[in-house]
């Protein structure tokens, strides 16, 4: 059973550097979501794709954040000029057509020093 | 807007104790409701769901009943095990009855620790 995968699992970077994370959804799922989770909180929505179209973006997704899903399969989330406040777990989820259920990957933990 | 409120934790129980984690929501209409679980070092997993009022979702000994009168979806288990130690999230999908399949709105999570 191939679930949602995310790479890398951990990333430590220095403030001001750019980072990119990758998410591979479950293959037949056409919807893909990015969330951010900080310690002691529930996941907060960042953005969502249906196939290659980015349909919704949160106010949390500042100009330093960009997400793509160029071929409607895997997605990347890039953070430019990282700040210490960007330290969090970044979660990716996918869902099939017609379902509200979202299947989550293990997350990428980002630490900005 | 939509919101989910969970009981504050952490919750610490002895093995075989009864568990209740409260969840209430605010939303337009009658949405589906979910409980997700996050085990240490892992991503979120869907634990159970209910799609309409009075539905009872169940899985792995956990149950939750969708109560529209009290806008609640409390999670219960009759006898917890050490392996149930995890963080539990109540979640609400968007736009009840609509066609939006966007974000889930999560509660803040409840940390459960079960001791032998």
PDB file of C-alpha atoms in Angstrom:
ATOM      1  CA  UNK A   1       0.000   0.000   0.000  1.00  0.00           C
ATOM      2  CA  UNK A   2       1.688   3.206  -1.160  1.00  0.00           C
ATOM      3  CA  UNK A   3       0.644   6.137   0.937  1.00  0.00           C
ATOM      4  CA  UNK A   4       1.573   9.796   0.739  1.00  0.00           C
ATOM      5  CA  UNK A   5       5.327  10.297   0.888  1.00  0.00           C
ATOM      6  CA  UNK A   6       7.266  13.430   1.750  1.00  0.00           C
ATOM      7  CA  UNK A   7      10.931  14.305   1.371  1.00  0.00           C
ATOM      8  CA  UNK A   8      13.018  15.174   3.160  1.00  0.00           C
ATOM      9  CA  UNK A   9      11.709  14.100   6.569  1.00  0.00           C
ATOM     10  CA  UNK A  10      13.898  16.599   8.353  1.00  0.00           C
ATOM     11  CA  UNK A  11      15.549  19.805   7.190  1.00  0.00           C
ATOM     12  CA  UNK A  12      17.783  22.103   9.172  1.00  0.00           C
ATOM     13  CA  UNK A  13      18.635  25.370   7.496  1.00  0.00           C
ATOM     14  CA  UNK A  14      20.057  28.737   8.378  1.00  0.00           C
ATOM     15  CA  UNK A  15      17.909  31.823   8.405  1.00  0.00           C
ATOM     16  CA  UNK A  16      17.770  33.445   4.999  1.00  0.00           C
ATOM     17  CA  UNK A  17      18.279  30.250   3.012  1.00  0.00           C
ATOM     18  CA  UNK A  18      15.727  28.791   0.612  1.00  0.00           C
ATOM     19  CA  UNK A  19      14.271  25.337   1.130  1.00  0.00           C
ATOM     20  CA  UNK A  20      12.108  23.080  -1.016  1.00  0.00           C
ATOM     21  CA  UNK A  21       9.997  20.145   0.090  1.00  0.00           C
ATOM     22  CA  UNK A  22       8.437  17.466  -2.063  1.00  0.00           C
ATOM     23  CA  UNK A  23       5.189  15.561  -1.682  1.00  0.00           C
ATOM     24  CA  UNK A  24       4.131  12.500  -3.654  1.00  0.00           C
ATOM     25  CA  UNK A  25       0.407  11.838  -3.186  1.00  0.00           C
ATOM     26  CA  UNK A  26      -1.433   8.571  -3.509  1.00  0.00           C
ATOM     27  CA  UNK A  27      -1.370   7.946  -7.242  1.00  0.00           C
ATOM     28  CA  UNK A  28      -5.081   8.084  -8.043  1.00  0.00           C
ATOM     29  CA  UNK A  29      -5.787  11.128  -5.855  1.00  0.00           C
ATOM     30  CA  UNK A  30      -6.387  14.318  -7.789  1.00  0.00           C
ATOM     31  CA  UNK A  31      -6.453  16.669  -4.792  1.00  0.00           C
ATOM     32  CA  UNK A  32      -3.340  17.632  -2.852  1.00  0.00           C
ATOM     33  CA  UNK A  33      -3.077  19.794   0.272  1.00  0.00           C
ATOM     34  CA  UNK A  34      -0.306  21.449   2.255  1.00  0.00           C
ATOM     35  CA  UNK A  35      -0.610  22.216   5.959  1.00  0.00           C
ATOM     36  CA  UNK A  36       1.716  23.597   8.607  1.00  0.00           C
ATOM     37  CA  UNK A  37       1.749  22.280  12.154  1.00  0.00           C
ATOM     38  CA  UNK A  38       3.500  23.901  15.086  1.00  0.00           C
ATOM     39  CA  UNK A  39       4.044  22.340  18.480  1.00  0.00           C
ATOM     40  CA  UNK A  40       0.843  21.897  20.428  1.00  0.00           C
ATOM     41  CA  UNK A  41      -1.405  22.985  17.591  1.00  0.00           C
ATOM     42  CA  UNK A  42      -3.522  21.330  14.970  1.00  0.00           C
ATOM     43  CA  UNK A  43      -2.512  21.514  11.320  1.00  0.00           C
ATOM     44  CA  UNK A  44      -3.180  24.865   9.643  1.00  0.00           C
ATOM     45  CA  UNK A  45      -4.141  24.918   5.993  1.00  0.00           C
ATOM     46  CA  UNK A  46      -1.711  26.489   3.528  1.00  0.00           C
ATOM     47  CA  UNK A  47      -2.899  25.610   0.035  1.00  0.00           C
ATOM     48  CA  UNK A  48      -4.693  23.059  -2.101  1.00  0.00           C
ATOM     49  CA  UNK A  49      -4.487  21.772  -5.659  1.00  0.00           C
ATOM     50  CA  UNK A  50      -6.971  19.986  -7.809  1.00  0.00           C
ATOM     51  CA  UNK A  51      -4.845  18.301 -10.452  1.00  0.00           C
ATOM     52  CA  UNK A  52      -2.358  21.024 -11.453  1.00  0.00           C
ATOM     53  CA  UNK A  53      -4.601  23.964 -10.542  1.00  0.00           C
ATOM     54  CA  UNK A  54      -3.965  25.751  -7.256  1.00  0.00           C
ATOM     55  CA  UNK A  55      -7.524  26.451  -6.098  1.00  0.00           C
ATOM     56  CA  UNK A  56      -7.108  27.923  -2.651  1.00  0.00           C
ATOM     57  CA  UNK A  57      -4.362  29.667  -0.694  1.00  0.00           C
ATOM     58  CA  UNK A  58      -4.356  30.653   2.948  1.00  0.00           C
ATOM     59  CA  UNK A  59      -3.341  34.061   4.221  1.00  0.00           C
ATOM     60  CA  UNK A  60      -0.583  32.118   5.994  1.00  0.00           C
ATOM     61  CA  UNK A  61       1.040  31.561   2.603  1.00  0.00           C
ATOM     62  CA  UNK A  62       3.095  34.728   2.438  1.00  0.00           C
ATOM     63  CA  UNK A  63       4.993  35.917  -0.625  1.00  0.00           C
ATOM     64  CA  UNK A  64       7.983  33.875   0.518  1.00  0.00           C
ATOM     65  CA  UNK A  65       6.028  30.656   0.090  1.00  0.00           C
ATOM     66  CA  UNK A  66       5.219  29.100  -3.245  1.00  0.00           C
ATOM     67  CA  UNK A  67       3.734  25.756  -4.135  1.00  0.00           C
ATOM     68  CA  UNK A  68       3.507  23.976  -7.452  1.00  0.00           C
ATOM     69  CA  UNK A  69       2.045  20.821  -8.858  1.00  0.00           C
ATOM     70  CA  UNK A  70       3.142  21.058 -12.492  1.00  0.00           C
ATOM     71  CA  UNK A  71       1.845  17.779 -13.873  1.00  0.00           C
ATOM     72  CA  UNK A  72      -0.896  17.108 -11.396  1.00  0.00           C
ATOM     73  CA  UNK A  73       1.176  14.457  -9.649  1.00  0.00           C
ATOM     74  CA  UNK A  74       3.852  15.396  -7.115  1.00  0.00           C
ATOM     75  CA  UNK A  75       3.995  18.846  -5.525  1.00  0.00           C
ATOM     76  CA  UNK A  76       6.730  21.064  -4.195  1.00  0.00           C
ATOM     77  CA  UNK A  77       6.567  23.709  -1.488  1.00  0.00           C
ATOM     78  CA  UNK A  78       9.338  26.295  -1.509  1.00  0.00           C
ATOM     79  CA  UNK A  79      10.121  28.753   1.243  1.00  0.00           C
ATOM     80  CA  UNK A  80      12.415  31.611   0.309  1.00  0.00           C
ATOM     81  CA  UNK A  81      14.508  33.606   2.776  1.00  0.00           C
ATOM     82  CA  UNK A  82      13.542  31.375   5.675  1.00  0.00           C
ATOM     83  CA  UNK A  83      12.836  32.912   9.065  1.00  0.00           C
ATOM     84  CA  UNK A  84      12.919  31.298  12.492  1.00  0.00           C
ATOM     85  CA  UNK A  85       9.138  31.521  12.605  1.00  0.00           C
ATOM     86  CA  UNK A  86       8.983  29.136   9.665  1.00  0.00           C
ATOM     87  CA  UNK A  87      10.184  26.311  11.906  1.00  0.00           C
ATOM     88  CA  UNK A  88       7.337  23.795  11.906  1.00  0.00           C
ATOM     89  CA  UNK A  89       6.175  20.462  10.565  1.00  0.00           C
ATOM     90  CA  UNK A  90       4.947  20.745   6.970  1.00  0.00           C
ATOM     91  CA  UNK A  91       2.306  18.172   6.158  1.00  0.00           C
ATOM     92  CA  UNK A  92       1.032  17.067   2.790  1.00  0.00           C
ATOM     93  CA  UNK A  93      -2.256  15.259   2.252  1.00  0.00           C
ATOM     94  CA  UNK A  94      -4.176  13.948  -0.726  1.00  0.00           C
ATOM     95  CA  UNK A  95      -7.741  12.919  -1.382  1.00  0.00           C
ATOM     96  CA  UNK A  96      -9.634  11.213  -4.182  1.00  0.00           C
ATOM     97  CA  UNK A  97     -12.363  12.751  -6.282  1.00  0.00           C
ATOM     98  CA  UNK A  98     -15.613  13.275  -4.419  1.00  0.00           C
ATOM     99  CA  UNK A  99     -14.283  12.581  -0.922  1.00  0.00           C
ATOM    100  CA  UNK A 100     -13.675  14.860   2.033  1.00  0.00           C
ATOM    101  CA  UNK A 101     -11.231  12.359   3.560  1.00  0.00           C
ATOM    102  CA  UNK A 102      -7.627  13.430   3.394  1.00  0.00           C
ATOM    103  CA  UNK A 103      -4.686  11.029   3.696  1.00  0.00           C
ATOM    104  CA  UNK A 104      -1.602  12.511   5.259  1.00  0.00           C
ATOM    105  CA  UNK A 105       2.090  11.951   4.720  1.00  0.00           C
ATOM    106  CA  UNK A 106       4.628  11.740   7.561  1.00  0.00           C
ATOM    107  CA  UNK A 107       5.581  15.402   7.241  1.00  0.00           C
ATOM    108  CA  UNK A 108       8.795  17.361   6.810  1.00  0.00           C
ATOM    109  CA  UNK A 109      10.134  18.912   9.981  1.00  0.00           C
ATOM    110  CA  UNK A 110      11.859  22.227   9.257  1.00  0.00           C
ATOM    111  CA  UNK A 111      14.209  23.831  11.754  1.00  0.00           C
ATOM    112  CA  UNK A 112      15.516  27.300  10.953  1.00  0.00           C
ATOM    113  CA  UNK A 113      18.559  28.291  12.998  1.00  0.00           C
TER     114      UNK A 113
ATOM    115  CA  UNK B   1     -16.386  30.861  10.017  1.00  0.00           C
ATOM    116  CA  UNK B   2     -16.043  27.177  10.714  1.00  0.00           C
ATOM    117  CA  UNK B   3     -14.254  26.226  13.913  1.00  0.00           C
ATOM    118  CA  UNK B   4     -13.529  23.214  16.078  1.00  0.00           C
ATOM    119  CA  UNK B   5     -12.972  23.248  19.824  1.00  0.00           C
ATOM    120  CA  UNK B   6     -11.385  20.314  21.618  1.00  0.00           C
ATOM    121  CA  UNK B   7     -10.988  19.731  25.300  1.00  0.00           C
ATOM    122  CA  UNK B   8      -7.650  20.863  26.558  1.00  0.00           C
ATOM    123  CA  UNK B   9      -5.109  18.235  27.442  1.00  0.00           C
ATOM    124  CA  UNK B  10      -2.955  16.546  28.095  1.00  0.00           C
ATOM    125  CA  UNK B  11      -4.925  13.548  29.282  1.00  0.00           C
ATOM    126  CA  UNK B  12      -3.144  10.891  31.327  1.00  0.00           C
ATOM    127  CA  UNK B  13      -4.852   7.581  32.043  1.00  0.00           C
ATOM    128  CA  UNK B  14      -4.017   4.163  33.335  1.00  0.00           C
ATOM    129  CA  UNK B  15      -4.417   1.181  31.063  1.00  0.00           C
ATOM    130  CA  UNK B  16      -8.031  -0.061  30.810  1.00  0.00           C
ATOM    131  CA  UNK B  17      -9.479   3.283  31.910  1.00  0.00           C
ATOM    132  CA  UNK B  18     -12.384   4.934  30.089  1.00  0.00           C
ATOM    133  CA  UNK B  19     -11.545   7.748  27.690  1.00  0.00           C
ATOM    134  CA  UNK B  20     -13.576  10.749  26.583  1.00  0.00           C
ATOM    135  CA  UNK B  21     -12.182  13.591  24.488  1.00  0.00           C
ATOM    136  CA  UNK B  22     -14.701  16.345  23.871  1.00  0.00           C
ATOM    137  CA  UNK B  23     -15.120  18.053  20.520  1.00  0.00           C
ATOM    138  CA  UNK B  24     -17.618  20.718  19.537  1.00  0.00           C
ATOM    139  CA  UNK B  25     -17.868  22.554  16.256  1.00  0.00           C
ATOM    140  CA  UNK B  26     -19.335  25.621  14.626  1.00  0.00           C
ATOM    141  CA  UNK B  27     -20.309  25.327  10.987  1.00  0.00           C
ATOM    142  CA  UNK B  28     -22.965  26.101   8.452  1.00  0.00           C
ATOM    143  CA  UNK B  29     -25.201  23.141   7.796  1.00  0.00           C
ATOM    144  CA  UNK B  30     -24.424  19.597   8.827  1.00  0.00           C
ATOM    145  CA  UNK B  31     -20.918  18.658   7.794  1.00  0.00           C
ATOM    146  CA  UNK B  32     -19.151  15.344   7.996  1.00  0.00           C
ATOM    147  CA  UNK B  33     -16.945  15.065  11.076  1.00  0.00           C
ATOM    148  CA  UNK B  34     -13.632  13.304  11.531  1.00  0.00           C
ATOM    149  CA  UNK B  35     -11.271  12.179  14.233  1.00  0.00           C
ATOM    150  CA  UNK B  36      -7.617  11.893  13.245  1.00  0.00           C
ATOM    151  CA  UNK B  37      -4.822  10.338  15.333  1.00  0.00           C
ATOM    152  CA  UNK B  38      -1.131  11.167  15.207  1.00  0.00           C
ATOM    153  CA  UNK B  39       1.242   8.641  16.735  1.00  0.00           C
ATOM    154  CA  UNK B  40       4.727   9.828  17.737  1.00  0.00           C
ATOM    155  CA  UNK B  41       6.877  10.550  14.703  1.00  0.00           C
ATOM    156  CA  UNK B  42       4.108   9.795  12.221  1.00  0.00           C
ATOM    157  CA  UNK B  43       1.618  11.671  10.086  1.00  0.00           C
ATOM    158  CA  UNK B  44      -2.081  11.986  10.806  1.00  0.00           C
ATOM    159  CA  UNK B  45      -4.284   8.961  10.238  1.00  0.00           C
ATOM    160  CA  UNK B  46      -8.034   9.027   9.880  1.00  0.00           C
ATOM    161  CA  UNK B  47      -9.385   7.204  12.941  1.00  0.00           C
ATOM    162  CA  UNK B  48     -13.123   7.417  12.320  1.00  0.00           C
ATOM    163  CA  UNK B  49     -15.778   9.532  10.690  1.00  0.00           C
ATOM    164  CA  UNK B  50     -19.493  10.299  10.673  1.00  0.00           C
ATOM    165  CA  UNK B  51     -21.243  11.752   7.678  1.00  0.00           C
ATOM    166  CA  UNK B  52     -24.633  12.781   9.060  1.00  0.00           C
ATOM    167  CA  UNK B  53     -26.479  13.536  12.281  1.00  0.00           C
ATOM    168  CA  UNK B  54     -26.840  10.624  14.705  1.00  0.00           C
ATOM    169  CA  UNK B  55     -24.232   8.597  12.833  1.00  0.00           C
ATOM    170  CA  UNK B  56     -21.782   6.727  14.993  1.00  0.00           C
ATOM    171  CA  UNK B  57     -18.268   6.291  13.681  1.00  0.00           C
ATOM    172  CA  UNK B  58     -16.146   3.514  15.138  1.00  0.00           C
ATOM    173  CA  UNK B  59     -12.703   2.007  14.675  1.00  0.00           C
ATOM    174  CA  UNK B  60     -10.135   0.202  16.845  1.00  0.00           C
ATOM    175  CA  UNK B  61     -12.488   0.317  19.844  1.00  0.00           C
ATOM    176  CA  UNK B  62     -12.998   4.080  19.543  1.00  0.00           C
ATOM    177  CA  UNK B  63     -16.451   5.547  18.948  1.00  0.00           C
ATOM    178  CA  UNK B  64     -17.914   8.980  18.319  1.00  0.00           C
ATOM    179  CA  UNK B  65     -21.539   9.975  17.753  1.00  0.00           C
ATOM    180  CA  UNK B  66     -22.496  12.986  15.664  1.00  0.00           C
ATOM    181  CA  UNK B  67     -24.906  15.047  17.809  1.00  0.00           C
ATOM    182  CA  UNK B  68     -26.358  17.953  15.839  1.00  0.00           C
ATOM    183  CA  UNK B  69     -28.382  19.238  18.818  1.00  0.00           C
ATOM    184  CA  UNK B  70     -25.205  19.883  20.775  1.00  0.00           C
ATOM    185  CA  UNK B  71     -22.914  20.287  17.714  1.00  0.00           C
ATOM    186  CA  UNK B  72     -20.604  17.734  19.264  1.00  0.00           C
ATOM    187  CA  UNK B  73     -18.574  14.700  18.210  1.00  0.00           C
ATOM    188  CA  UNK B  74     -16.972  13.393  21.395  1.00  0.00           C
ATOM    189  CA  UNK B  75     -14.450  10.564  21.126  1.00  0.00           C
ATOM    190  CA  UNK B  76     -14.782   7.627  23.525  1.00  0.00           C
ATOM    191  CA  UNK B  77     -13.071   4.334  24.254  1.00  0.00           C
ATOM    192  CA  UNK B  78     -14.088   1.932  26.962  1.00  0.00           C
ATOM    193  CA  UNK B  79     -10.674   0.546  27.804  1.00  0.00           C
ATOM    194  CA  UNK B  80      -7.522   2.312  26.639  1.00  0.00           C
ATOM    195  CA  UNK B  81      -4.189   0.638  25.995  1.00  0.00           C
ATOM    196  CA  UNK B  82      -0.628   1.938  26.185  1.00  0.00           C
ATOM    197  CA  UNK B  83      -0.543   1.774  22.373  1.00  0.00           C
ATOM    198  CA  UNK B  84      -3.335   4.385  22.218  1.00  0.00           C
ATOM    199  CA  UNK B  85      -0.904   7.051  23.438  1.00  0.00           C
ATOM    200  CA  UNK B  86      -0.987   9.668  20.699  1.00  0.00           C
ATOM    201  CA  UNK B  87      -2.396  13.065  19.774  1.00  0.00           C
ATOM    202  CA  UNK B  88      -6.059  13.118  18.729  1.00  0.00           C
ATOM    203  CA  UNK B  89      -7.542  15.767  16.439  1.00  0.00           C
ATOM    204  CA  UNK B  90     -11.172  16.512  15.708  1.00  0.00           C
ATOM    205  CA  UNK B  91     -11.625  17.875  12.183  1.00  0.00           C
ATOM    206  CA  UNK B  92     -14.298  19.498  10.056  1.00  0.00           C
ATOM    207  CA  UNK B  93     -14.350  19.528   6.244  1.00  0.00           C
ATOM    208  CA  UNK B  94     -15.347  22.683   4.390  1.00  0.00           C
ATOM    209  CA  UNK B  95     -18.621  23.995   3.180  1.00  0.00           C
ATOM    210  CA  UNK B  96     -21.106  21.462   4.407  1.00  0.00           C
ATOM    211  CA  UNK B  97     -23.266  20.246   1.568  1.00  0.00           C
ATOM    212  CA  UNK B  98     -21.357  22.280  -0.963  1.00  0.00           C
ATOM    213  CA  UNK B  99     -18.888  21.374  -3.626  1.00  0.00           C
ATOM    214  CA  UNK B 100     -15.701  22.734  -2.077  1.00  0.00           C
ATOM    215  CA  UNK B 101     -13.180  20.075  -1.191  1.00  0.00           C
ATOM    216  CA  UNK B 102     -10.636  22.368   0.367  1.00  0.00           C
ATOM    217  CA  UNK B 103      -9.137  22.592   3.784  1.00  0.00           C
ATOM    218  CA  UNK B 104      -9.949  20.609   6.864  1.00  0.00           C
ATOM    219  CA  UNK B 105     -10.358  22.717  10.000  1.00  0.00           C
ATOM    220  CA  UNK B 106      -8.687  21.019  12.962  1.00  0.00           C
ATOM    221  CA  UNK B 107      -9.019  21.355  16.685  1.00  0.00           C
ATOM    222  CA  UNK B 108      -5.857  22.051  18.614  1.00  0.00           C
ATOM    223  CA  UNK B 109      -5.338  18.391  19.442  1.00  0.00           C
ATOM    224  CA  UNK B 110      -5.446  16.435  22.689  1.00  0.00           C
ATOM    225  CA  UNK B 111      -2.378  14.556  23.866  1.00  0.00           C
ATOM    226  CA  UNK B 112      -3.258  11.205  25.405  1.00  0.00           C
ATOM    227  CA  UNK B 113      -0.746   9.292  27.510  1.00  0.00           C
ATOM    228  CA  UNK B 114      -1.671   5.844  28.793  1.00  0.00           C
ATOM    229  CA  UNK B 115       0.433   4.276  31.537  1.00  0.00           C
ATOM    230  CA  UNK B 116       0.652   0.518  32.179  1.00  0.00           C
TER     231      UNK B 116
END
